[in-house]
Amino acid sequence: MREHGARAIRLVSLPLLCFAAVSAAPIAWADGPQSSPSIFAPASTPASSIQDLSWFVLAITGGIFVTVGGLLAWAIFRYRARKTDDDSEPAQIYGSTQVELAWTVIPILIVVVLFLTTARIIFAIQDAPKPQVALDVTVVGHQFWWEFRYPKLGIVTANELHVPVSSALEPRPTFLHLLSADVDHSFWVPQLAGKTDLIPNHPNDMWIDPRHTGLYVGQCAQFCGVEHAKMLLRVYVDTPEEFDTWVKQQRQPGMQDSSVAAGRHIFETEACTNCHTIAGTAATGTFGPNLTHLESRATIAAGAALNTTENLHAWIQDPDHFKPGALMPAMQLSGEQIDELVAYLTTLH
Amino acid sequence: MADQTLPIAGSLDVTPQRLSRAQVLEWLHGWVVTVDHKRLGILYVVYGIIFLLVAGAEAMAIRIQLAWPGMHFLSPELYNEMFTMHGTTMVFLVGMTILFGFANYLVPLMIGARDMAFPRLNAFSFWMTAFGGLLIYYSFIGGFGLYGMGAAPDVGWWAYAPLTARAFSPGHATDYWALALIVAGFGTLGTAINIIATALSMRCRGMSLLRMPLFVWLMLVTSALTLITITPLTAAQIMLLIDRYLGGHFFDTQAGGSAVVWMHFFWIFGHPEVYVLVMPAFGIANEIIPVFSRKAIFGYPAMVAASVGIAFVSMGVWAHHMFTVGMTSVGNAFFVLSTMLVGIPTGIKIFNWVATIWGGKIRFATPMLFCLGFLFQFLIAGLTGIMLSVAPWNWQLHNSYFVIAHFHYVLVGAIVFNIFAGIYYWYPKVTGRMLSETLGKWHFWLFLIGFHITFDTMHFVGFLGMPRSIYTYEPDRGWNHLNFIISIGGMIQGIAVLIFAWNLVQSYFRGRKAGNDPWDAWTLEWSTPSPPPAYNFATDPVVHSRRPLWDLKHPEDPDWKYEA
Amino acid sequence: MSAIPISPVAEPWRLPSRGRVAMLALITGESAIFTIFVVAYIFYIGKSLTGPTPLQVLDIPWFNTICLLSSSVSILIAERQIERGKMRGFMMWWALTIALGMIFIGGTAVEWHKLIYVDGLTIRTNLFGTTFYSLVGLHATHVVVGLIGLSLILIFTLTGHVKEQHSERIQVFALYWHFVDAVWVVVFTVVYIVGR
Ligand code: HEA
Ligand code: HEA
Ligand code: CUA
Ligand SMILES: [Cu+2]
């Protein structure tokens, strides 16, 4: 898959870079795309039909570039003024209707071809019917984090989306219903599909059917305020078994562990409950991410930091440390209080 | 920029003398109250170049911040202000002012008129625009109003609702953005009206519409387009201010308002706006390419028709900026088609330029070098535009660095290149002195190299999934080296622009004397002294063809014999 | 430019009046502004989340409309009069135009007063209020600007500064007033007929 992406990019560079070979070097030099969300490494139907379309368009535009650019370069070279020239003026040519007509008609034909091909893919992706087996997820964009609701499964989680893998034999696409709680955002995981915006008061839909398991990264692609850059997205494509286990676990209420009662008490008496929900406790806020299964996530704060004890501590002490401008306030707690809070949070598997 | 006509022999006092305070004040006063189209043209261009340096410095700050992941050169807030101000300044205060400055200076000269149709409106328009620019930059000081100091608009140059609502953008920065652009917009509207009236009603005898230099045609079409594109922005910004100050609900999604409506209004302005910027640049190329190829422009009527065609089609393509907002599939398909159609008249232009060069004797002076760079870059930029207009592919590319690459290829690779070409070409007319060719060559090559290092590479980070408007990025995405290269290219461009600025200043004092017609050109402005006297032409010129000076220089073979 | 060869054919040289061209250009620009406001109005018809609705509070301003539209006729007659040098007639018809415009603005003021104090509809009440006051207000602003211009010209006429030879400029200005009237037809249709 990665190989493919790298090769794709080198191919693309060909038509585009004739004029400036300078830039070709960096492509080879591009640091190992461990998790590079390249649009040329698709893993889902919408993304790969877009890729196929893009090869076609690249071929045509590349052809136009080579032809027109070639003629231009040739003209410049051939008709340069030379030392040996006398100072007579060259023959004056004012135009030609036939030529003019030719270079109007040919582009029209090209446009027709491009348009028809494009239209076909638009309808194929956008108007694809939703199969019975499809998984429904409602995505709500917040300044600067993602809320994922699985309405039929009764799950609410944040920032890390889990979906089942989908194969030709056992199709299991995921249909996303996109909403926004505040401003415009955009859901973009390049390897799975093109982006679609999350706009308040204007629900949108899109779908993916990932064919390989693994982690796919992306991020919010519509400027949405201070921390737009750190509104990252992680999509885990699970095997059906993994997915079922994950679902079962997410449907449990929050863990009750008496050894961390102190932390839980702080959580419930400080303002945390105004913004966060932990199922099975008094915390029912919805302004911030649902923390019921915080420990099932690899990152916190929409991918701004890894989910470790130290990072949790730093985050609660001062969210601006990772994400200056994030909408969670620093709660002015003492070090011990935060330690106890973190101890409690880390039990929320 | 002396206002007197040719100096009378012996009357010139060449001993250097110091200007007294009163003289300096009088000189300044002269510039402030002037209604002369040439002085206003110069004011526009100088004003634009100053803002080019400012907005360029902002771009440098952006590039330093993005050179490496996790940089702390700019805070997130400051970064957002930087790219918003960079985009807004470049579009409204650099592109528009310089190009309208060219129009101000050249249109009357090219059509054999003594001034614009409404000289006082002209001065008024300039000062409105100038005031708009000061107003938006004042937001760096006054943006928070009473809440504290220092905030510029940070909502992007498209300022999507509802991020601009009071709830999400408190303080006054957004108000400055809207107000300043409304003010500058009225200035632009005034200039556009003026140019239309000048081109239609002030032509000298014999200058029929189909004998106007193409630059004038392009400015006429651009101005007509301006009338109907700047105004929607003004309307939308009035609505935004009604929302922000009077509690209206146009874009208030909590009260049934629509965020998508703002997008439509903005792009109904925003798309034609990019053609408003590029068409005067085409106009510059239309003047320079023939002169340095030593041939008449190929297919003049087709060029005129294509310009009008572009203007018309460009009004029906705006939603290609909105393929990801969830339009119906039919809506998407419609805008794919209309967008691609723009390629046809634009193609006609490119082909005609190639045909003009074909069979010529090309002289590679600096203006021509910039124009040739423009031809290649615009070809590529147009083709990446076609790629973006393929809606499904756009779902991937939208708001990625590929888009940034596409539009810098046009805005820098086409427009700024042609602006440079135009400055090298007409500077002798304006100041009476040539710009240094040596510095010009350095400027060209460095800028070309920097340009390609920066903006070619941007296409690829775009393919690799890097979104725009982000102040930093994750180190594991494969974007690190590419971004570093982009930043280096930016610095090289910066150095080139500094060379250019130095060339402007030093040639003013030391440049070779130009004479009336240093390039052996064909349009009317070259028949006047350099710099032209206050009333341009001692007697009203009469023309018989599109190239009056060609007729003059080749009485045995004048143009009017061949023009239908 | 004396060196340029004398034209083989002496063509007559006539160019359009720059005033007229400029006014038409201005009107084109203004039309675009109105288009945007009209489109916003139409788009938001029926989208308000709370009352009052147009049907509940708006009365059709027939009288106002008739006054404004007839002012287009009266200004046309005034143009004719000054063209023929009949300054007294010009003055009368011009004054009548102002009076009709004033009645229109007065009517709008009464309407707004009722809407605000009786029906409690302000620009912040709901989307209808926002779009209604913006669109009608934009038009009213143009009427006011027009009235100021008309009155200035009347004053200059009274003081004897406007003469027969200014009829071209008077006509150019009258174009603006015709435009303001024409826009009202659109606003009226959209707000009081379609939108109700
Ligand atoms: C002067 C500026 C300028 C110009 C001239 C153009 C020209 C074009 N632009 Fe560009 N564009 C911008 C400035 C410009 N653009 C800016 C600033 C943005 C981003 C705004 C923002 O989001 O901030 C943008 C964004 C933008 C988008 C939206 C991207 C996104 O955000 O998702 C699209 C999509 O369709 C697009 C398309 C085009 C097309 C098709 C043309 C065409 O006009 C190009 C036509 C030219 C050619 C095609 C080449 C020559 C033709 C031939 C050789 C003939 C043969 C060719 C064919 C038959 C195809 N542009
Ligand atoms: C005419 C228009 C124009 C021009 C000329 C430029 C020129 C440049 N632009 Fe600009 N740009 C825009 C219009 C333009 N841009 C627009 C509309 C946006 C979108 C904004 C938005 O999203 O809201 C944008 C956004 C934009 C971004 C994306 C920001 C983001 O989305 O996060 C970047 C990133 O690299 C960038 C870089 C550059 C660079 C390196 C140049 C260079 O070519 C600049 C070269 C000039 C100079 C360097 C100035 C001269 C030198 C000095 C003043 C001395 C200082 C020099 C040094 C320190 C070396 N631009
Ligand atoms: Cu959310 Cu950007
Ligand atoms: Cu566009």
mmCIF file of N, CA, C and O in Angstrom, chain C residues 40-93:
data_model
loop_
_atom_site.group_PDB
_atom_site.id
_atom_site.type_symbol
_atom_site.label_atom_id
_atom_site.label_comp_id
_atom_site.label_asym_id
_atom_site.label_seq_id
_atom_site.Cartn_x
_atom_site.Cartn_y
_atom_site.Cartn_z
ATOM 1 N N ALA C 40 -31.151 36.792 -0.537
ATOM 2 C CA ALA C 40 -31.178 36.422 0.879
ATOM 3 C C ALA C 40 -32.616 36.447 1.389
ATOM 4 O O ALA C 40 -33.049 35.542 2.111
ATOM 5 N N TYR C 41 -33.366 37.460 0.998
ATOM 6 C CA TYR C 41 -34.752 37.551 1.467
ATOM 7 C C TYR C 41 -35.539 36.334 1.032
ATOM 8 O O TYR C 41 -36.209 35.670 1.830
ATOM 9 N N ILE C 42 -35.429 36.031 -0.271
ATOM 10 C CA ILE C 42 -36.218 34.902 -0.790
ATOM 11 C C ILE C 42 -35.787 33.610 -0.113
ATOM 12 O O ILE C 42 -36.613 32.799 0.299
ATOM 13 N N PHE C 43 -34.462 33.436 0.043
ATOM 14 C CA PHE C 43 -33.987 32.195 0.650
ATOM 15 C C PHE C 43 -34.544 32.011 2.056
ATOM 16 O O PHE C 43 -34.872 30.905 2.472
ATOM 17 N N TYR C 44 -34.652 33.114 2.789
ATOM 18 C CA TYR C 44 -35.055 32.989 4.193
ATOM 19 C C TYR C 44 -36.557 33.071 4.405
ATOM 20 O O TYR C 44 -37.019 33.055 5.543
ATOM 21 N N ILE C 45 -37.343 33.179 3.333
ATOM 22 C CA ILE C 45 -38.801 33.190 3.513
ATOM 23 C C ILE C 45 -39.224 31.894 4.200
ATOM 24 O O ILE C 45 -38.866 30.800 3.766
ATOM 25 N N GLY C 46 -39.954 32.036 5.274
ATOM 26 C CA GLY C 46 -40.485 30.855 5.954
ATOM 27 C C GLY C 46 -39.471 30.107 6.783
ATOM 28 O O GLY C 46 -39.757 29.031 7.287
ATOM 29 N N LYS C 47 -38.250 30.652 6.941
ATOM 30 C CA LYS C 47 -37.256 29.921 7.724
ATOM 31 C C LYS C 47 -37.144 30.429 9.164
ATOM 32 O O LYS C 47 -36.348 29.905 9.940
ATOM 33 N N SER C 48 -37.924 31.462 9.516
ATOM 34 C CA SER C 48 -37.852 31.977 10.884
ATOM 35 C C SER C 48 -38.303 30.910 11.867
ATOM 36 O O SER C 48 -39.244 30.174 11.601
ATOM 37 N N LEU C 49 -37.608 30.838 13.005
ATOM 38 C CA LEU C 49 -37.984 29.830 14.001
ATOM 39 C C LEU C 49 -39.096 30.335 14.897
ATOM 40 O O LEU C 49 -39.790 29.550 15.534
ATOM 41 N N THR C 50 -39.263 31.668 15.001
ATOM 42 C CA THR C 50 -40.313 32.213 15.847
ATOM 43 C C THR C 50 -41.095 33.249 15.045
ATOM 44 O O THR C 50 -40.673 33.669 13.977
ATOM 45 N N GLY C 51 -42.250 33.674 15.599
ATOM 46 C CA GLY C 51 -43.069 34.687 14.951
ATOM 47 C C GLY C 51 -42.485 36.064 15.161
ATOM 48 O O GLY C 51 -41.436 36.182 15.776
ATOM 49 N N PRO C 52 -43.119 37.102 14.731
ATOM 50 C CA PRO C 52 -44.312 37.079 13.874
ATOM 51 C C PRO C 52 -43.967 36.789 12.427
ATOM 52 O O PRO C 52 -42.845 36.987 12.009
ATOM 53 N N THR C 53 -44.963 36.305 11.689
ATOM 54 C CA THR C 53 -44.743 36.012 10.279
ATOM 55 C C THR C 53 -45.192 37.204 9.438
ATOM 56 O O THR C 53 -45.957 38.044 9.912
ATOM 57 N N PRO C 54 -44.737 37.283 8.209
ATOM 58 C CA PRO C 54 -45.113 38.407 7.338
ATOM 59 C C PRO C 54 -46.626 38.538 7.213
ATOM 60 O O PRO C 54 -47.165 39.647 7.242
ATOM 61 N N LEU C 55 -47.302 37.400 7.104
ATOM 62 C CA LEU C 55 -48.747 37.463 6.898
ATOM 63 C C LEU C 55 -49.439 38.118 8.079
ATOM 64 O O LEU C 55 -50.432 38.835 7.941
ATOM 65 N N GLN C 56 -48.893 37.902 9.279
ATOM 66 C CA GLN C 56 -49.532 38.462 10.473
ATOM 67 C C GLN C 56 -49.371 39.971 10.557
ATOM 68 O O GLN C 56 -50.242 40.654 11.070
ATOM 69 N N VAL C 57 -48.247 40.493 10.083
ATOM 70 C CA VAL C 57 -47.978 41.899 10.396
ATOM 71 C C VAL C 57 -47.888 42.833 9.199
ATOM 72 O O VAL C 57 -47.993 44.041 9.356
ATOM 73 N N LEU C 58 -47.663 42.297 8.006
ATOM 74 C CA LEU C 58 -47.440 43.195 6.873
ATOM 75 C C LEU C 58 -48.743 43.568 6.176
ATOM 76 O O LEU C 58 -49.563 42.710 5.881
ATOM 77 N N ASP C 59 -48.954 44.867 5.946
ATOM 78 C CA ASP C 59 -50.033 45.315 5.077
ATOM 79 C C ASP C 59 -49.415 45.757 3.768
ATOM 80 O O ASP C 59 -48.321 46.312 3.747
ATOM 81 N N ILE C 60 -50.136 45.524 2.685
ATOM 82 C CA ILE C 60 -49.560 45.889 1.393
ATOM 83 C C ILE C 60 -49.623 47.404 1.208
ATOM 84 O O ILE C 60 -50.701 47.996 1.255
ATOM 85 N N PRO C 61 -48.486 48.063 1.000
ATOM 86 C CA PRO C 61 -48.457 49.521 0.914
ATOM 87 C C PRO C 61 -48.807 50.019 -0.486
ATOM 88 O O PRO C 61 -47.969 50.580 -1.188
ATOM 89 N N TRP C 62 -50.067 49.846 -0.869
ATOM 90 C CA TRP C 62 -50.458 50.240 -2.230
ATOM 91 C C TRP C 62 -50.227 51.725 -2.469
ATOM 92 O O TRP C 62 -49.676 52.126 -3.483
ATOM 93 N N PHE C 63 -50.685 52.545 -1.502
ATOM 94 C CA PHE C 63 -50.621 53.983 -1.693
ATOM 95 C C PHE C 63 -49.192 54.455 -1.902
ATOM 96 O O PHE C 63 -48.863 55.168 -2.851
ATOM 97 N N ASN C 64 -48.316 53.988 -1.010
ATOM 98 C CA ASN C 64 -46.887 54.302 -1.127
ATOM 99 C C ASN C 64 -46.357 53.954 -2.497
ATOM 100 O O ASN C 64 -45.626 54.725 -3.111
ATOM 101 N N THR C 65 -46.692 52.747 -2.912
ATOM 102 C CA THR C 65 -46.156 52.254 -4.168
ATOM 103 C C THR C 65 -46.607 53.130 -5.326
ATOM 104 O O THR C 65 -45.811 53.512 -6.178
ATOM 105 N N ILE C 66 -47.903 53.470 -5.295
ATOM 106 C CA ILE C 66 -48.404 54.320 -6.374
ATOM 107 C C ILE C 66 -47.671 55.649 -6.378
ATOM 108 O O ILE C 66 -47.260 56.152 -7.421
ATOM 109 N N CYS C 67 -47.463 56.227 -5.208
ATOM 110 C CA CYS C 67 -46.755 57.510 -5.133
ATOM 111 C C CYS C 67 -45.372 57.398 -5.736
ATOM 112 O O CYS C 67 -44.965 58.215 -6.569
ATOM 113 N N LEU C 68 -44.623 56.359 -5.305
ATOM 114 C CA LEU C 68 -43.241 56.250 -5.770
ATOM 115 C C LEU C 68 -43.201 56.047 -7.281
ATOM 116 O O LEU C 68 -42.406 56.674 -7.982
ATOM 117 N N LEU C 69 -44.086 55.179 -7.764
ATOM 118 C CA LEU C 69 -44.041 54.907 -9.199
ATOM 119 C C LEU C 69 -44.450 56.140 -9.995
ATOM 120 O O LEU C 69 -43.875 56.420 -11.054
ATOM 121 N N SER C 70 -45.418 56.900 -9.499
ATOM 122 C CA SER C 70 -45.787 58.090 -10.276
ATOM 123 C C SER C 70 -44.662 59.122 -10.250
ATOM 124 O O SER C 70 -44.553 59.928 -11.168
ATOM 125 N N SER C 71 -43.813 59.059 -9.227
ATOM 126 C CA SER C 71 -42.707 60.023 -9.226
ATOM 127 C C SER C 71 -41.764 59.762 -10.392
ATOM 128 O O SER C 71 -41.063 60.656 -10.850
ATOM 129 N N SER C 72 -41.750 58.540 -10.894
ATOM 130 C CA SER C 72 -40.939 58.260 -12.066
ATOM 131 C C SER C 72 -41.505 58.985 -13.278
ATOM 132 O O SER C 72 -40.766 59.474 -14.125
ATOM 133 N N VAL C 73 -42.833 59.056 -13.330
ATOM 134 C CA VAL C 73 -43.478 59.764 -14.435
ATOM 135 C C VAL C 73 -43.219 61.256 -14.301
ATOM 136 O O VAL C 73 -42.832 61.936 -15.263
ATOM 137 N N SER C 74 -43.395 61.763 -13.083
ATOM 138 C CA SER C 74 -43.252 63.211 -12.924
ATOM 139 C C SER C 74 -41.816 63.651 -13.232
ATOM 140 O O SER C 74 -41.606 64.698 -13.832
ATOM 141 N N ILE C 75 -40.831 62.833 -12.869
ATOM 142 C CA ILE C 75 -39.454 63.244 -13.158
ATOM 143 C C ILE C 75 -39.189 63.180 -14.656
ATOM 144 O O ILE C 75 -38.451 63.993 -15.212
ATOM 145 N N LEU C 76 -39.883 62.251 -15.321
ATOM 146 C CA LEU C 76 -39.743 62.165 -16.773
ATOM 147 C C LEU C 76 -40.261 63.444 -17.425
ATOM 148 O O LEU C 76 -39.620 64.011 -18.317
ATOM 149 N N ILE C 77 -41.415 63.897 -16.931
ATOM 150 C CA ILE C 77 -41.959 65.144 -17.495
ATOM 151 C C ILE C 77 -41.003 66.294 -17.209
ATOM 152 O O ILE C 77 -40.734 67.129 -18.076
ATOM 153 N N ALA C 78 -40.449 66.312 -15.989
ATOM 154 C CA ALA C 78 -39.505 67.383 -15.648
ATOM 155 C C ALA C 78 -38.327 67.372 -16.614
ATOM 156 O O ALA C 78 -37.874 68.426 -17.066
ATOM 157 N N GLU C 79 -37.836 66.162 -16.937
ATOM 158 C CA GLU C 79 -36.723 66.080 -17.889
ATOM 159 C C GLU C 79 -37.114 66.708 -19.223
ATOM 160 O O GLU C 79 -36.350 67.469 -19.821
ATOM 161 N N ARG C 80 -38.301 66.377 -19.677
ATOM 162 C CA ARG C 80 -38.762 66.944 -20.954
ATOM 163 C C ARG C 80 -38.785 68.467 -20.881
ATOM 164 O O ARG C 80 -38.375 69.158 -21.806
ATOM 165 N N GLN C 81 -39.303 68.959 -19.751
ATOM 166 C CA GLN C 81 -39.470 70.406 -19.616
ATOM 167 C C GLN C 81 -38.128 71.126 -19.717
ATOM 168 O O GLN C 81 -37.999 72.103 -20.435
ATOM 169 N N ILE C 82 -37.129 70.608 -19.007
ATOM 170 C CA ILE C 82 -35.861 71.335 -19.021
ATOM 171 C C ILE C 82 -35.192 71.211 -20.388
ATOM 172 O O ILE C 82 -34.532 72.126 -20.858
ATOM 173 N N GLU C 83 -35.445 70.102 -21.066
ATOM 174 C CA GLU C 83 -34.894 69.937 -22.397
ATOM 175 C C GLU C 83 -35.402 71.049 -23.318
ATOM 176 O O GLU C 83 -34.669 71.553 -24.170
ATOM 177 N N ARG C 84 -36.697 71.404 -23.116
ATOM 178 C CA ARG C 84 -37.289 72.433 -23.980
ATOM 179 C C ARG C 84 -37.088 73.825 -23.405
ATOM 180 O O ARG C 84 -37.636 74.788 -23.912
ATOM 181 N N GLY C 85 -36.357 73.894 -22.274
ATOM 182 C CA GLY C 85 -36.055 75.209 -21.711
ATOM 183 C C GLY C 85 -37.160 75.775 -20.861
ATOM 184 O O GLY C 85 -37.131 76.951 -20.485
ATOM 185 N N LYS C 86 -38.171 74.976 -20.533
ATOM 186 C CA LYS C 86 -39.261 75.502 -19.719
ATOM 187 C C LYS C 86 -38.902 75.335 -18.250
ATOM 188 O O LYS C 86 -39.257 74.336 -17.607
ATOM 189 N N MET C 87 -38.183 76.308 -17.697
ATOM 190 C CA MET C 87 -37.653 76.153 -16.354
ATOM 191 C C MET C 87 -38.733 76.116 -15.283
ATOM 192 O O MET C 87 -38.620 75.397 -14.294
ATOM 193 N N ARG C 88 -39.795 76.871 -15.471
ATOM 194 C CA ARG C 88 -40.853 76.882 -14.453
ATOM 195 C C ARG C 88 -41.521 75.512 -14.368
ATOM 196 O O ARG C 88 -41.698 74.950 -13.279
ATOM 197 N N GLY C 89 -41.851 75.007 -15.539
ATOM 198 C CA GLY C 89 -42.462 73.676 -15.570
ATOM 199 C C GLY C 89 -41.527 72.643 -14.944
ATOM 200 O O GLY C 89 -41.942 71.814 -14.128
ATOM 201 N N PHE C 90 -40.247 72.745 -15.306
ATOM 202 C CA PHE C 90 -39.267 71.815 -14.748
ATOM 203 C C PHE C 90 -39.309 71.857 -13.233
ATOM 204 O O PHE C 90 -39.405 70.823 -12.550
ATOM 205 N N MET C 91 -39.292 73.089 -12.721
ATOM 206 C CA MET C 91 -39.245 73.247 -11.269
ATOM 207 C C MET C 91 -40.461 72.606 -10.608
ATOM 208 O O MET C 91 -40.351 71.905 -9.609
ATOM 209 N N MET C 92 -41.619 72.842 -11.192
ATOM 210 C CA MET C 92 -42.861 72.305 -10.621
ATOM 211 C C MET C 92 -42.851 70.778 -10.577
ATOM 212 O O MET C 92 -43.115 70.163 -9.548
ATOM 213 N N TRP C 93 -42.553 70.190 -11.733
ATOM 214 C CA TRP C 93 -42.582 68.719 -11.796
ATOM 215 C C TRP C 93 -41.500 68.121 -10.918
ATOM 216 O O TRP C 93 -41.687 67.063 -10.317
#
